[in-house]
Coordinates of C-alpha atoms in Angstrom, one line a residue:
Chain A
M10 CA -0.1 -0.1 0.1
A11 CA 1.1 3.7 -0.6
E12 CA 2.3 5.6 2.1
T13 CA -0.8 7.8 2.1
V14 CA -4.2 6.9 0.6
E15 CA -6.9 9.3 -0.4
I16 CA -10.5 8.4 -0.6
R17 CA -13.5 10.4 -2.1
W18 CA -16.7 9.4 -1.3
H19 CA -19.9 10.4 -3.5
G20 CA -23.3 10.0 -1.8
R21 CA -26.5 11.8 -1.6
G22 CA -27.7 13.5 1.9
G23 CA -29.2 10.8 4.4
Q24 CA -27.2 7.9 3.0
G25 CA -24.9 7.9 6.1
T26 CA -21.8 8.7 3.5
V27 CA -20.3 11.1 6.0
T28 CA -20.7 8.7 8.8
A29 CA -19.2 5.8 6.8
A30 CA -16.1 8.2 6.2
K31 CA -15.8 8.6 9.9
V32 CA -16.0 5.0 10.9
L33 CA -13.4 4.1 8.2
A34 CA -11.1 6.7 9.9
D35 CA -11.7 5.3 13.3
A36 CA -11.0 1.6 12.1
C37 CA -7.8 2.9 10.3
L38 CA -6.8 4.6 13.4
S39 CA -7.3 1.3 15.4
G40 CA -4.7 -0.2 13.0
G41 CA -2.3 2.6 13.9
K42 CA -2.6 4.7 11.1
Y43 CA -2.9 8.7 10.8
V44 CA -6.3 9.4 9.5
Q45 CA -8.6 12.3 8.4
A46 CA -12.3 12.4 7.5
F47 CA -14.1 15.2 6.5
P48 CA -17.2 16.3 4.4
E49 CA -17.6 19.0 1.9
Y50 CA -19.9 21.3 3.7
G51 CA -22.7 23.0 1.7
P52 CA -26.4 23.2 2.0
E53 CA -27.2 20.0 3.5
R54 CA -30.2 18.5 2.5
A55 CA -31.6 15.0 2.0
G56 CA -31.2 13.7 -1.5
A57 CA -28.6 16.2 -2.5
P58 CA -25.2 15.1 -4.0
L59 CA -22.4 15.3 -1.4
R60 CA -18.8 14.4 -1.2
A61 CA -16.8 13.3 1.9
Y62 CA -13.2 12.3 2.1
N63 CA -10.5 10.4 4.0
R64 CA -6.8 10.4 4.0
I65 CA -5.2 7.3 5.7
S66 CA -1.4 7.3 6.1
S67 CA 1.6 5.9 7.9
K68 CA 3.0 9.1 8.6
P69 CA 1.4 12.3 10.0
L70 CA -0.9 14.0 7.6
R71 CA -0.6 17.7 6.9
M72 CA -2.6 18.3 3.8
H73 CA -5.7 20.2 4.9
C74 CA -7.8 20.6 1.7
P75 CA -10.1 18.4 -0.3
V76 CA -9.0 15.3 -2.1
T77 CA -8.7 15.9 -5.8
H78 CA -6.7 12.9 -7.0
P79 CA -8.2 9.9 -5.2
N80 CA -6.7 6.7 -4.8
I81 CA -10.2 5.3 -4.1
V82 CA -13.6 6.5 -5.1
A83 CA -16.6 5.2 -3.4
V84 CA -19.9 5.8 -5.1
V85 CA -22.7 5.2 -2.5
D86 CA -25.4 6.3 -5.0
A87 CA -25.3 4.8 -8.7
T88 CA -27.6 7.5 -9.8
L89 CA -24.7 10.0 -9.5
L90 CA -22.7 8.2 -12.3
D91 CA -25.1 9.9 -14.8
S92 CA -25.0 13.4 -13.3
I93 CA -21.3 13.6 -11.8
D94 CA -17.8 12.8 -13.1
V95 CA -16.9 10.7 -10.4
A96 CA -13.6 9.7 -11.9
E97 CA -12.4 13.2 -12.1
G98 CA -8.7 13.6 -11.2
A99 CA -8.7 9.7 -10.3
P100 CA -5.0 8.5 -11.1
D101 CA -4.6 5.6 -13.6
D102 CA -4.4 2.9 -10.8
A103 CA -7.5 4.2 -8.8
I104 CA -10.0 1.9 -7.4
F105 CA -13.6 2.4 -7.8
V106 CA -16.3 0.9 -5.5
V107 CA -19.8 1.4 -6.6
N108 CA -23.2 0.6 -5.1
T109 CA -25.1 -1.3 -7.9
A110 CA -26.5 -4.4 -8.9
K111 CA -24.6 -4.4 -12.2
E112 CA -21.4 -6.3 -13.0
P113 CA -18.1 -4.4 -12.8
S114 CA -17.5 -4.8 -16.4
E115 CA -20.7 -3.0 -17.3
I116 CA -19.8 -0.2 -14.8
R117 CA -16.4 0.0 -16.1
K118 CA -17.8 0.5 -19.8
K119 CA -20.3 2.9 -18.6
M120 CA -17.8 5.1 -17.0
G121 CA -15.2 4.9 -19.7
L122 CA -12.5 3.8 -17.2
K123 CA -8.9 2.8 -18.1
D124 CA -7.7 -0.8 -18.0
T125 CA -5.2 -0.1 -15.1
Q126 CA -8.2 1.4 -12.9
K127 CA -10.1 -1.4 -10.8
V128 CA -13.7 -1.6 -10.6
F129 CA -15.6 -3.1 -7.7
T130 CA -19.4 -3.5 -7.5
V131 CA -21.6 -4.3 -4.7
D132 CA -25.5 -4.3 -4.4
A133 CA -25.1 -2.5 -1.1
S134 CA -28.9 -1.1 -1.2
K135 CA -30.4 -4.6 -1.7
I136 CA -27.9 -6.0 1.0
A137 CA -29.2 -3.1 3.3
L138 CA -33.0 -3.7 2.7
E139 CA -32.2 -7.6 3.8
T140 CA -30.3 -7.1 6.6
I141 CA -31.2 -3.4 8.1
G142 CA -34.7 -3.4 6.3
R143 CA -34.0 0.3 5.1
P144 CA -32.2 1.4 1.9
L145 CA -29.0 2.6 3.9
P146 CA -25.9 1.5 2.0
N147 CA -23.1 2.8 4.2
S148 CA -22.2 0.0 6.4
C149 CA -22.3 -2.4 3.2
M150 CA -20.3 0.2 1.3
L151 CA -17.5 0.1 4.3
G152 CA -17.2 -3.7 4.1
A153 CA -16.9 -3.5 0.4
L154 CA -14.5 -0.7 0.5
A155 CA -12.3 -2.4 3.2
K156 CA -12.2 -5.6 1.0
A157 CA -11.4 -3.7 -2.2
S158 CA -8.7 -1.7 -0.7
G159 CA -7.1 -4.1 1.9
L160 CA -6.8 -0.8 4.1
V161 CA -8.5 -2.6 7.4
P162 CA -9.1 -6.1 8.2
L163 CA -12.9 -7.1 8.6
D164 CA -12.7 -7.8 12.3
V165 CA -11.3 -4.4 13.1
L166 CA -13.8 -2.9 10.8
L167 CA -16.7 -4.6 12.6
A168 CA -15.3 -3.6 16.1
D169 CA -15.4 0.0 14.9
V170 CA -18.9 -0.2 13.2
K171 CA -20.1 -1.5 16.4
A172 CA -18.6 1.1 18.4
S173 CA -19.8 3.9 16.3
F174 CA -23.4 2.9 17.1
G175 CA -22.6 3.6 20.9
S176 CA -25.3 3.0 23.3
K177 CA -28.2 4.8 21.6
F178 CA -29.1 2.1 19.1
S179 CA -30.9 -1.2 19.8
E180 CA -29.2 -4.3 19.6
K181 CA -31.1 -5.5 16.5
I182 CA -30.0 -2.3 14.4
I183 CA -26.2 -2.9 15.4
T184 CA -26.5 -6.6 14.6
A185 CA -28.0 -5.6 11.2
N186 CA -25.5 -3.2 10.4
L187 CA -22.5 -5.5 11.1
E188 CA -24.3 -8.1 9.0
A189 CA -24.4 -5.5 6.3
T190 CA -20.8 -4.7 6.6
R191 CA -19.7 -8.4 6.6
R192 CA -22.0 -9.2 3.4
G193 CA -20.4 -6.0 1.7
Y194 CA -17.0 -7.5 2.3
E195 CA -17.7 -10.8 1.2
E196 CA -20.1 -10.2 -1.5
V197 CA -18.2 -7.3 -3.5
K198 CA -17.1 -8.1 -7.0
E199 CA -13.8 -7.4 -8.8
G200 CA -13.9 -6.9 -12.7
Chain B
M12 CA 1.9 8.4 26.1
G13 CA -1.6 9.9 25.9
K14 CA -4.7 8.5 24.3
R15 CA -4.8 8.7 20.3
L16 CA -8.2 9.3 19.1
A17 CA -9.9 10.6 15.9
V18 CA -11.9 13.9 16.7
T19 CA -12.8 17.2 15.2
G20 CA -11.0 20.2 16.2
N21 CA -14.0 21.5 18.1
Q22 CA -14.2 18.2 20.1
A23 CA -10.5 18.6 20.8
I24 CA -11.2 22.0 22.4
A25 CA -14.1 20.9 24.3
E26 CA -12.0 18.1 25.7
A27 CA -9.3 20.6 26.7
M28 CA -11.9 22.6 28.5
R29 CA -13.2 19.7 30.4
Q30 CA -9.6 18.8 31.6
I31 CA -9.1 22.4 32.3
N32 CA -12.3 22.6 34.5
P33 CA -12.8 26.4 34.4
D34 CA -14.8 28.0 37.4
V35 CA -17.0 29.7 34.8
C36 CA -17.9 29.6 31.3
A37 CA -20.2 32.3 29.7
A38 CA -21.0 31.6 26.1
Y39 CA -23.2 32.1 23.1
P40 CA -23.3 29.7 20.2
I41 CA -22.2 30.6 16.8
T42 CA -21.0 28.5 13.7
P43 CA -18.3 27.1 13.5
S44 CA -17.6 27.1 17.2
T45 CA -21.0 26.0 18.5
E46 CA -20.0 22.3 18.9
V47 CA -17.4 23.5 21.4
M48 CA -20.0 24.7 23.7
Q49 CA -22.5 21.8 22.9
R50 CA -20.2 19.3 24.0
F51 CA -19.0 21.4 27.1
A52 CA -22.5 22.0 28.0
S53 CA -23.1 18.3 28.2
F54 CA -20.1 17.9 30.4
V55 CA -21.6 20.4 32.8
A56 CA -25.0 18.9 32.5
N57 CA -23.5 15.3 33.4
G58 CA -21.5 16.7 36.1
K59 CA -18.1 15.8 34.6
V60 CA -16.9 19.4 35.3
D61 CA -17.4 21.8 38.2
T62 CA -18.0 24.9 35.8
E63 CA -20.8 27.5 36.4
L64 CA -22.1 27.7 32.8
V65 CA -23.7 31.0 32.2
T66 CA -25.9 31.0 28.9
V67 CA -26.5 34.6 27.6
E68 CA -28.3 36.4 25.1
S69 CA -25.2 37.5 23.0
E70 CA -21.5 37.4 22.6
H71 CA -21.3 41.1 24.1
S72 CA -23.1 39.5 27.3
A73 CA -20.8 36.5 27.2
M74 CA -17.6 38.4 27.3
S75 CA -19.3 40.8 29.8
A76 CA -20.1 37.8 32.0
C77 CA -16.7 36.3 31.6
I78 CA -15.0 39.7 32.7
G79 CA -17.4 39.8 35.8
A80 CA -16.4 36.2 36.8
S81 CA -12.8 36.8 36.1
A82 CA -12.7 40.1 38.2
A83 CA -14.4 38.2 40.9
G84 CA -11.6 35.7 41.1
G85 CA -12.6 32.9 38.9
R86 CA -10.7 30.9 35.9
V87 CA -12.9 31.6 33.1
M88 CA -13.2 30.4 29.6
T89 CA -15.4 30.9 26.5
A90 CA -15.5 30.3 22.9
T91 CA -16.7 32.0 19.6
S92 CA -16.4 32.8 15.9
S93 CA -16.6 35.7 13.5
Q94 CA -19.7 38.0 14.1
G95 CA -19.5 36.8 17.7
L96 CA -16.1 38.0 18.2
A97 CA -17.0 41.2 16.6
L98 CA -19.9 41.9 18.8
M99 CA -17.5 41.3 21.9
W100 CA -15.1 43.8 20.5
E101 CA -15.9 46.5 23.1
M102 CA -15.5 44.0 25.8
L103 CA -12.4 42.7 24.6
H104 CA -10.5 45.8 25.3
I105 CA -12.1 45.7 28.9
A106 CA -10.9 42.3 29.5
S107 CA -7.2 43.1 28.7
G108 CA -7.5 46.6 30.1
M109 CA -8.3 45.1 33.5
R110 CA -5.6 42.5 33.0
L111 CA -8.2 39.7 33.4
P112 CA -6.7 36.3 32.3
V113 CA -9.8 35.1 30.4
V114 CA -9.0 32.4 27.9
M115 CA -11.1 32.0 24.9
T116 CA -11.1 29.8 21.8
L117 CA -11.5 31.5 18.4
V118 CA -12.9 29.2 15.6
N119 CA -12.0 31.6 12.8
R120 CA -14.7 32.3 10.4
A121 CA -15.1 35.2 7.7
L122 CA -16.9 38.4 8.7
S123 CA -20.1 39.2 6.8
A124 CA -21.3 40.6 4.5
P125 CA -22.1 38.8 2.3
I126 CA -22.7 36.1 4.9
N127 CA -20.4 33.3 5.1
I128 CA -19.9 30.7 7.7
H129 CA -16.4 29.2 6.5
G130 CA -13.1 29.7 7.7
D131 CA -10.8 33.0 7.3
H132 CA -8.7 35.0 9.7
S133 CA -10.7 38.4 9.4
D134 CA -12.4 37.7 12.9
G135 CA -8.9 37.2 14.6
M136 CA -7.0 39.8 12.7
G137 CA -9.7 42.2 13.5
A138 CA -9.0 41.8 17.2
R139 CA -5.2 42.1 16.7
D140 CA -5.2 45.5 18.6
C141 CA -7.6 44.3 21.6
G142 CA -4.8 43.7 24.1
W143 CA -5.4 39.8 23.8
I144 CA -2.5 37.2 23.6
Q145 CA -2.9 35.4 20.3
L146 CA -1.9 31.7 19.6
W147 CA -2.7 30.4 16.2
S148 CA -3.1 26.8 15.6
E149 CA -2.4 24.3 12.2
N150 CA -4.5 21.6 13.2
A151 CA -6.4 20.0 16.2
Q152 CA -3.7 18.9 18.0
E153 CA -2.0 22.3 18.3
A154 CA -5.2 23.9 19.1
Y155 CA -5.6 21.4 22.1
D156 CA -1.9 22.0 23.2
N157 CA -2.4 25.6 22.7
L158 CA -5.4 25.9 24.8
I159 CA -3.8 24.1 27.7
Q160 CA -0.8 26.2 27.4
A161 CA -2.6 29.6 27.1
I162 CA -4.0 29.0 30.5
R163 CA -0.6 29.1 32.1
I164 CA 0.5 32.0 29.9
A165 CA -2.5 34.1 30.7
E166 CA -2.4 33.6 34.2
H167 CA 1.4 34.2 34.7
D168 CA 2.3 36.8 37.4
D169 CA 4.4 38.7 34.7
V170 CA 1.6 38.6 32.2
R171 CA -2.1 38.5 33.6
L172 CA -3.7 39.1 30.2
P173 CA -6.5 37.4 28.3
A174 CA -5.5 35.0 25.7
M175 CA -7.2 33.6 22.3
V176 CA -6.2 30.3 20.8
C177 CA -7.3 30.3 17.1
L178 CA -8.0 27.4 14.6
D179 CA -9.5 27.4 11.1
G180 CA -13.3 27.1 11.0
F181 CA -14.6 23.8 9.2
I182 CA -11.2 23.0 7.8
I183 CA -10.0 22.1 11.4
S184 CA -13.1 22.8 13.6
H185 CA -15.3 20.0 11.8
S186 CA -12.5 17.8 10.1
I187 CA -11.9 14.4 12.0
E188 CA -8.1 14.0 12.7
S189 CA -6.1 11.6 14.7
M190 CA -4.5 13.4 17.6
E191 CA -3.0 12.7 21.2
F192 CA -4.6 13.7 24.4
L193 CA -2.9 14.0 27.6
S194 CA -4.5 12.3 30.7
D195 CA -6.8 14.4 33.0
D196 CA -4.3 14.2 35.9
L197 CA -1.6 15.5 33.7
V198 CA -3.5 18.4 32.4
K199 CA -4.7 19.5 36.1
E200 CA -1.3 19.2 37.3
F201 CA 0.1 21.3 34.4
I202 CA -2.1 24.2 34.5
G203 CA -1.9 24.2 38.6
E204 CA -4.5 25.8 41.0
F205 CA -6.0 29.0 39.6
K206 CA -4.5 32.1 41.8
A207 CA -6.8 34.7 42.0
K208 CA -5.1 38.3 42.1
N209 CA -7.1 41.1 43.8
P210 CA -10.4 39.6 43.3
L211 CA -13.6 41.6 43.9
L212 CA -15.0 38.7 46.2
D213 CA -12.3 39.3 48.6
V214 CA -14.5 41.6 50.6
N215 CA -11.7 42.1 53.3
N216 CA -9.6 43.6 50.6
P217 CA -11.9 45.8 48.6
V218 CA -10.7 46.8 45.2
T219 CA -11.9 48.8 42.2
Y220 CA -11.8 47.5 38.7
G221 CA -12.1 49.8 35.7
P222 CA -12.5 53.1 37.2
L223 CA -12.2 56.6 35.6
V224 CA -8.8 57.2 34.6
L225 CA -8.0 60.6 32.9
P226 CA -5.2 61.9 31.1
D227 CA -3.0 62.2 34.2
Y228 CA -2.7 58.4 34.4
F229 CA -4.2 56.6 31.5
M230 CA -1.1 56.4 29.3
E231 CA 0.8 54.6 32.2
F232 CA -2.1 52.0 32.3
K233 CA -1.5 51.3 28.7
R234 CA 2.2 51.5 28.8
Q235 CA 2.1 48.5 31.5
Q236 CA -0.3 46.5 29.2
H237 CA 2.2 46.7 26.5
E238 CA 5.1 45.6 29.0
A239 CA 2.9 42.7 30.0
M240 CA 2.7 41.7 26.6
L241 CA 6.3 41.8 25.9
N242 CA 6.7 39.7 29.0
A243 CA 4.3 37.1 27.4
K244 CA 7.0 36.2 24.9
D245 CA 9.2 34.6 27.3
V246 CA 6.5 33.0 29.3
V247 CA 5.3 31.5 26.1
L248 CA 8.5 29.8 25.4
Q249 CA 9.1 29.0 29.2
V250 CA 5.6 27.4 29.2
A251 CA 6.2 25.5 25.8
K252 CA 9.4 24.0 27.6
E253 CA 7.4 22.6 30.4
F254 CA 4.6 21.4 28.1
E255 CA 7.2 19.4 26.0
K256 CA 8.4 17.6 29.0
V257 CA 4.9 16.3 29.6
S258 CA 3.7 15.8 26.2
G259 CA 6.7 15.2 24.2
R260 CA 5.5 17.9 21.7
S261 CA 7.6 20.9 21.1
Y262 CA 6.6 24.7 20.4
G263 CA 8.1 27.8 19.9
L264 CA 7.2 31.3 18.9
F265 CA 6.6 29.9 15.4
E266 CA 7.7 26.8 13.4
E267 CA 10.5 26.9 11.0
Y268 CA 10.2 24.3 8.2
R269 CA 13.2 23.7 6.1
L270 CA 14.1 27.4 6.3
D271 CA 17.7 27.1 7.3
D272 CA 19.4 27.4 3.8
A273 CA 16.2 28.8 2.0
E274 CA 16.4 31.5 -0.6
I275 CA 12.6 31.5 -1.0
A276 CA 10.4 31.9 2.2
I277 CA 6.9 31.4 2.8
V278 CA 5.0 32.8 5.7
V279 CA 1.8 31.3 6.4
L280 CA -0.6 30.7 9.4
N281 CA -2.9 27.7 10.4
S282 CA -4.0 24.9 8.4
A283 CA -2.8 26.1 4.9
A284 CA 0.7 25.9 6.6
G285 CA 0.2 22.0 6.7
T286 CA -0.9 21.8 3.0
F287 CA 2.0 24.0 2.1
K288 CA 4.8 21.9 3.7
D289 CA 3.9 18.9 1.5
V290 CA 4.4 21.3 -1.6
V291 CA 7.9 22.6 0.0
D292 CA 9.1 19.0 0.1
E293 CA 8.1 18.6 -3.6
Y294 CA 10.2 21.7 -4.5
R295 CA 12.9 20.7 -2.0
D296 CA 13.0 17.3 -4.2
R297 CA 13.6 19.2 -7.2
G298 CA 16.6 21.2 -5.9
I299 CA 14.7 24.3 -5.2
K300 CA 15.6 26.3 -1.8
V301 CA 12.3 27.0 -0.2
G302 CA 11.3 26.9 3.4
L303 CA 8.3 28.0 5.4
L304 CA 7.7 29.9 8.7
K305 CA 4.5 29.4 10.4
P306 CA 3.7 32.0 13.1
R307 CA 2.2 30.7 16.3
L308 CA 2.4 33.7 18.6
F309 CA 0.8 36.8 16.6
R310 CA 0.2 39.0 19.7
P311 CA 2.8 39.8 21.0
F312 CA 4.6 39.5 17.7
P313 CA 8.1 38.1 18.1
Y314 CA 9.7 40.7 15.5
K315 CA 13.4 40.0 16.2
E316 CA 13.2 36.3 16.3
V317 CA 11.2 36.3 13.0
A318 CA 13.6 38.6 11.4
E319 CA 16.4 36.3 12.4
A320 CA 14.6 33.2 11.0
L321 CA 14.0 34.9 7.6
S322 CA 17.3 36.7 7.6
G323 CA 18.7 34.1 4.9
A324 CA 15.8 34.5 2.5
K325 CA 16.1 36.7 -0.6
V326 CA 12.5 36.3 -1.6
I327 CA 9.5 36.2 0.9
G328 CA 5.9 35.4 0.1
V329 CA 3.5 36.3 2.6
L330 CA 0.2 34.7 2.7
D331 CA -2.8 36.6 4.5
R332 CA -6.2 34.9 4.9
A333 CA -7.7 38.2 5.9
D334 CA -7.8 41.4 3.8
S335 CA -7.0 45.0 4.5
F336 CA -9.2 46.7 2.0
G337 CA -6.9 49.4 0.4
G338 CA -3.9 48.1 2.2
F339 CA -1.8 45.1 2.7
G340 CA -2.7 42.2 4.8
P341 CA -2.2 42.0 8.5
M342 CA 0.6 39.2 8.2
Y343 CA 2.4 41.1 5.5
M344 CA 2.7 44.2 7.6
E345 CA 4.3 42.4 10.5
I346 CA 6.8 40.6 8.4
A347 CA 7.4 44.0 6.7
S348 CA 7.9 45.5 10.0
A349 CA 10.2 42.7 11.3
M350 CA 12.5 42.6 8.0
M351 CA 12.9 46.5 8.1
S352 CA 14.9 46.4 11.2
N353 CA 16.9 43.4 10.2
G354 CA 18.7 45.1 7.1
T355 CA 18.8 42.2 4.8
N356 CA 16.2 43.8 2.3
P357 CA 14.4 40.8 0.9
V358 CA 11.9 41.2 -1.7
M359 CA 8.6 40.7 -0.1
I360 CA 5.0 40.0 -1.8
D361 CA 1.7 39.7 0.0
R362 CA -0.8 37.1 -1.2
V363 CA -4.5 37.2 0.1
Y364 CA -6.0 33.7 -0.3
G365 CA -8.8 31.4 1.0
L366 CA -11.3 34.2 2.1
G367 CA -14.6 32.7 3.2
G368 CA -13.4 29.2 3.2
R369 CA -12.2 29.2 -0.1
D370 CA -9.9 26.0 -0.4
F371 CA -6.2 26.3 -0.4
M372 CA -5.0 23.7 -2.7
P373 CA -1.4 22.6 -3.3
E374 CA -1.8 24.1 -6.7
H375 CA -2.1 27.6 -5.1
A376 CA 1.2 26.8 -3.0
A377 CA 3.2 25.7 -6.0
Q378 CA 1.9 28.8 -8.1
L379 CA 3.2 31.1 -5.4
I380 CA 6.5 29.1 -5.3
D381 CA 6.9 29.5 -9.0
E382 CA 6.2 33.2 -8.9
L383 CA 8.7 33.7 -6.1
K384 CA 11.4 31.7 -7.9
E385 CA 10.6 34.2 -11.1
I386 CA 11.3 36.9 -8.8
L387 CA 14.3 35.6 -7.4
D388 CA 15.7 35.1 -11.1
T389 CA 14.7 38.2 -12.6
G390 CA 14.2 40.6 -9.7
K391 CA 10.9 41.9 -11.1
V392 CA 8.0 42.0 -9.1
T393 CA 4.5 42.6 -10.9
L394 CA 2.4 43.2 -7.9
Y395 CA 3.3 43.4 -4.4
K396 CA -0.3 42.7 -3.1
D397 CA -2.4 40.4 -5.0
Y398 CA -5.0 37.8 -4.8
L399 CA -4.2 33.7 -5.0
G400 CA -7.1 31.5 -6.2
V401 CA -9.7 34.1 -7.2
R402 CA -11.7 34.8 -10.3
E403 CA -10.7 38.1 -12.0

């Protein structure tokens, strides 16, 4: 893994994208890394496109600005692929993790990605409906991103997903999110 | 070794306040510092601190209550941003004129109009002449460390002045970063017991605060305020030395980054300094002698030390995240003053950037270094004051 990994999340307000970036930061911190997690602040509304960012590094992080050349792009809502160039600034070896029922090859073609760029897909909304009962794809996307990137082992991620819910949520909700995370990790497809 | 956690800048400040456990905190919430008081209020409600939290109807009242509580003999803290600080302006002078060691966090935000909630330094720079010690912070770690040290600096017998700790709104206040906390006991021991001086509540030794002082003695009061400010410089270094012993983190009046043999020097405050350091490394790899100076103590300003640190530079680019319309930016004027007495006569340019939270990107840093290199090679300056990253 490179010394510093920069991640850009694309989601819509209300999907838990910002929370996912926070949980990922915590999980990488548990693994001894230096971390940053921050959203782009604008008029926050449910359904509006938003971005969030992570930097994960083995050395102290000094850069304090948005990520413009992401090593990893996580697309939490595939409808954004039609309206936003989520590949903007991504280097030739970038990894894309997309929440969709489609095959990676189909997404690769749709986005016009280079052969050197990697595409992973996971049907996170479906998995969320089956586990959590609501189309909240963030926990599942975290699992998929952890697998695709190799940034954090599943057991560490699961521990931090659990911790992120604290004591405010029911055991049922926490268990469902842990299941969604695990399934994202296991069911993500590369192509 | 302290606990390493990933937190927002505001969370780091609220934690420091919990550990400091002030006697009184009077505050009125304003973005982007709101989270500080929101978290601190829950510490008060949950009995984690002994603080008397005074919720007031405005920032003017917040600072007034802080002044009253401090004069009464308490350790007092607050936090604000932007318009909140602007509304406190009148009372900021009262706090410093009465020599009250109130410690305030300023989460930097642009001043209206047009209204904007994002980070720039126009609020803090506007309070430059209010008689408050100012410590500026690159990230959450520095903000936390500065706030703890500010207590010791402000309350020092040779100083007794209010102090504000500045950090960039949103860029630091709302971003999550990994940082290291000291233990509660360590902080408690480091700051020590508060020693009230001439407290109003000492009814056996009655004193007067803020009486009418006419031309016969007013200047002597102001002269002493300046003297106390000058004393603060040594105290800042002394406190930093002690802080390093307990934390392992070292602080000075400013930070020098690859400045020793630099022909091109950059002066930049707060979070943009971090981004800039990465770009300095890239240019150093290409053999370009560039370095950076990041002021920490802005009031009192360490003119002599800054001039010495920059004395090897042939060209200096000063970055200002606040403007003085029709004039140079506040940081440029300090650096120009410092270099004037130094005799090395470098070429100095001022670049205003990042107003209202406009992102400061590595490309902007590179653009400035390229321009300074051009000036170094040709000796020609197009504009002494200009704007970086603006549509023309």
